[in-house]
Amino acid sequence: MGETCGVVTGSMMALGLKHGKTKPTDDDAKEKTYSLVLEFVDKFKSRHNSIVCRDLLNCDMSTPEGLQEFKDRRLIETHCARFVKDAAEILEEILTSSNLQK
């Protein structure tokens, strides 16, 4: 769809699974998760200037032409693999630091 990068979305989900609220009244967990997600987004943007797929790839995969360009330019190998690596590094840093703060 060209919106939020899938690895960013997955990272947000991982943070939610680790720190999200498990009871409807657990507002502290909700706030902590929001804070960690914002930290992740800030760090990812500092490396790549965006979290939006079409901006990251300079290609709009929501169109047939953009999808073909994505394939032709092998962007999954030249760009997406780096985004996954960077997201994993950022996520590891955030999860390690958030575990130390408990």
PDB file of C-alpha atoms in Angstrom:
ATOM      1  CA  MET A   1       0.000   0.000   0.000  1.00  0.00           C
ATOM      2  CA  GLY A   2       2.997   2.297   0.321  1.00  0.00           C
ATOM      3  CA  GLU A   3       2.075   3.538   3.786  1.00  0.00           C
ATOM      4  CA  THR A   4       3.907   2.656   7.023  1.00  0.00           C
ATOM      5  CA  CYS A   5       6.858   0.342   6.378  1.00  0.00           C
ATOM      6  CA  GLY A   6       6.087  -3.248   7.381  1.00  0.00           C
ATOM      7  CA  VAL A   7       9.187  -3.580   9.543  1.00  0.00           C
ATOM      8  CA  VAL A   8       8.154  -0.447  11.444  1.00  0.00           C
ATOM      9  CA  THR A   9       4.670  -1.867  11.977  1.00  0.00           C
ATOM     10  CA  GLY A  10       6.129  -5.183  13.140  1.00  0.00           C
ATOM     11  CA  SER A  11       8.437  -3.402  15.555  1.00  0.00           C
ATOM     12  CA  MET A  12       5.503  -1.483  17.011  1.00  0.00           C
ATOM     13  CA  MET A  13       3.667  -4.774  17.461  1.00  0.00           C
ATOM     14  CA  ALA A  14       6.676  -6.322  19.217  1.00  0.00           C
ATOM     15  CA  LEU A  15       6.866  -3.388  21.622  1.00  0.00           C
ATOM     16  CA  GLY A  16       3.146  -3.714  22.282  1.00  0.00           C
ATOM     17  CA  LEU A  17       3.444  -7.427  22.965  1.00  0.00           C
ATOM     18  CA  LYS A  18       6.312  -6.875  25.380  1.00  0.00           C
ATOM     19  CA  HIS A  19       5.061  -3.800  27.223  1.00  0.00           C
ATOM     20  CA  GLY A  20       1.404  -3.284  26.277  1.00  0.00           C
ATOM     21  CA  LYS A  21      -1.465  -3.362  28.672  1.00  0.00           C
ATOM     22  CA  THR A  22      -2.889  -6.719  29.660  1.00  0.00           C
ATOM     23  CA  LYS A  23      -5.815  -5.266  31.615  1.00  0.00           C
ATOM     24  CA  PRO A  24      -8.146  -2.502  30.464  1.00  0.00           C
ATOM     25  CA  THR A  25      -7.128  -0.360  33.448  1.00  0.00           C
ATOM     26  CA  ASP A  26      -3.349  -0.638  32.938  1.00  0.00           C
ATOM     27  CA  ASP A  27      -2.782   2.893  31.697  1.00  0.00           C
ATOM     28  CA  ASP A  28       0.872   2.903  32.835  1.00  0.00           C
ATOM     29  CA  ALA A  29       1.671   0.067  30.411  1.00  0.00           C
ATOM     30  CA  LYS A  30      -0.166   1.896  27.649  1.00  0.00           C
ATOM     31  CA  GLU A  31       1.835   5.077  28.247  1.00  0.00           C
ATOM     32  CA  LYS A  32       5.120   3.154  28.417  1.00  0.00           C
ATOM     33  CA  THR A  33       4.321   1.421  25.126  1.00  0.00           C
ATOM     34  CA  TYR A  34       3.464   4.727  23.442  1.00  0.00           C
ATOM     35  CA  SER A  35       6.715   6.186  24.701  1.00  0.00           C
ATOM     36  CA  LEU A  36       8.770   3.251  23.408  1.00  0.00           C
ATOM     37  CA  VAL A  37       7.004   3.325  20.032  1.00  0.00           C
ATOM     38  CA  LEU A  38       7.769   7.035  19.689  1.00  0.00           C
ATOM     39  CA  GLU A  39      11.393   6.336  20.612  1.00  0.00           C
ATOM     40  CA  PHE A  40      11.563   3.629  17.951  1.00  0.00           C
ATOM     41  CA  VAL A  41      10.027   5.907  15.309  1.00  0.00           C
ATOM     42  CA  ASP A  42      12.411   8.748  16.173  1.00  0.00           C
ATOM     43  CA  LYS A  43      15.441   6.474  15.915  1.00  0.00           C
ATOM     44  CA  PHE A  44      14.282   4.875  12.670  1.00  0.00           C
ATOM     45  CA  LYS A  45      13.558   8.301  11.166  1.00  0.00           C
ATOM     46  CA  SER A  46      16.984   9.551  12.251  1.00  0.00           C
ATOM     47  CA  ARG A  47      18.504   6.804  10.115  1.00  0.00           C
ATOM     48  CA  HIS A  48      16.100   6.894   7.173  1.00  0.00           C
ATOM     49  CA  ASN A  49      14.178  10.216   7.370  1.00  0.00           C
ATOM     50  CA  SER A  50      10.782   8.509   7.168  1.00  0.00           C
ATOM     51  CA  ILE A  51       8.713   5.503   8.191  1.00  0.00           C
ATOM     52  CA  VAL A  52       6.573   5.656   5.032  1.00  0.00           C
ATOM     53  CA  CYS A  53       7.325   2.889   2.553  1.00  0.00           C
ATOM     54  CA  ARG A  54       6.940   4.911  -0.645  1.00  0.00           C
ATOM     55  CA  ASP A  55       9.257   7.590   0.766  1.00  0.00           C
ATOM     56  CA  LEU A  56      11.825   5.074   1.963  1.00  0.00           C
ATOM     57  CA  LEU A  57      11.899   3.321  -1.405  1.00  0.00           C
ATOM     58  CA  ASN A  58      11.196   6.312  -3.621  1.00  0.00           C
ATOM     59  CA  CYS A  59       8.673   4.012  -5.242  1.00  0.00           C
ATOM     60  CA  ASP A  60       4.901   3.637  -4.825  1.00  0.00           C
ATOM     61  CA  MET A  61       4.149  -0.067  -4.546  1.00  0.00           C
ATOM     62  CA  SER A  62       0.407   0.640  -4.358  1.00  0.00           C
ATOM     63  CA  THR A  63       0.348   0.964  -8.147  1.00  0.00           C
ATOM     64  CA  PRO A  64       1.075  -1.820 -10.651  1.00  0.00           C
ATOM     65  CA  GLU A  65       3.857   0.304 -12.161  1.00  0.00           C
ATOM     66  CA  GLY A  66       5.396   0.967  -8.747  1.00  0.00           C
ATOM     67  CA  LEU A  67       5.251  -2.696  -7.834  1.00  0.00           C
ATOM     68  CA  GLN A  68       7.008  -3.571 -11.070  1.00  0.00           C
ATOM     69  CA  GLU A  69       9.644  -0.916 -10.369  1.00  0.00           C
ATOM     70  CA  PHE A  70      10.096  -2.384  -6.867  1.00  0.00           C
ATOM     71  CA  LYS A  71      10.784  -5.772  -8.444  1.00  0.00           C
ATOM     72  CA  ASP A  72      12.921  -4.461 -11.302  1.00  0.00           C
ATOM     73  CA  ARG A  73      15.134  -2.399  -8.988  1.00  0.00           C
ATOM     74  CA  ARG A  74      15.339  -5.301  -6.504  1.00  0.00           C
ATOM     75  CA  LEU A  75      14.490  -2.917  -3.683  1.00  0.00           C
ATOM     76  CA  ILE A  76      13.758  -5.753  -1.268  1.00  0.00           C
ATOM     77  CA  GLU A  77      17.444  -6.625  -1.460  1.00  0.00           C
ATOM     78  CA  THR A  78      18.934  -3.162  -1.832  1.00  0.00           C
ATOM     79  CA  HIS A  79      16.734  -1.283   0.654  1.00  0.00           C
ATOM     80  CA  CYS A  80      14.320  -3.452   2.641  1.00  0.00           C
ATOM     81  CA  ALA A  81      17.020  -5.741   3.999  1.00  0.00           C
ATOM     82  CA  ARG A  82      18.798  -2.684   5.457  1.00  0.00           C
ATOM     83  CA  PHE A  83      15.542  -1.434   6.986  1.00  0.00           C
ATOM     84  CA  VAL A  84      14.996  -4.824   8.654  1.00  0.00           C
ATOM     85  CA  LYS A  85      18.560  -4.848   9.998  1.00  0.00           C
ATOM     86  CA  ASP A  86      18.291  -1.307  11.333  1.00  0.00           C
ATOM     87  CA  ALA A  87      14.869  -1.921  12.876  1.00  0.00           C
ATOM     88  CA  ALA A  88      16.189  -5.032  14.626  1.00  0.00           C
ATOM     89  CA  GLU A  89      19.133  -3.076  16.031  1.00  0.00           C
ATOM     90  CA  ILE A  90      16.887  -0.266  17.258  1.00  0.00           C
ATOM     91  CA  LEU A  91      14.361  -2.692  18.716  1.00  0.00           C
ATOM     92  CA  GLU A  92      17.074  -4.630  20.519  1.00  0.00           C
ATOM     93  CA  GLU A  93      18.457  -1.409  21.975  1.00  0.00           C
ATOM     94  CA  ILE A  94      15.031  -0.257  23.168  1.00  0.00           C
ATOM     95  CA  LEU A  95      14.029  -3.637  24.606  1.00  0.00           C
ATOM     96  CA  THR A  96      17.350  -4.061  26.378  1.00  0.00           C
ATOM     97  CA  SER A  97      17.191  -0.583  27.860  1.00  0.00           C
ATOM     98  CA  SER A  98      13.522  -0.942  28.868  1.00  0.00           C
ATOM     99  CA  ASN A  99      14.301  -4.234  30.640  1.00  0.00           C
ATOM    100  CA  LEU A 100      17.078  -2.540  32.619  1.00  0.00           C
ATOM    101  CA  GLN A 101      14.658   0.157  33.795  1.00  0.00           C
ATOM    102  CA  LYS A 102      12.257  -2.281  35.439  1.00  0.00           C
TER     103      LYS A 102
END
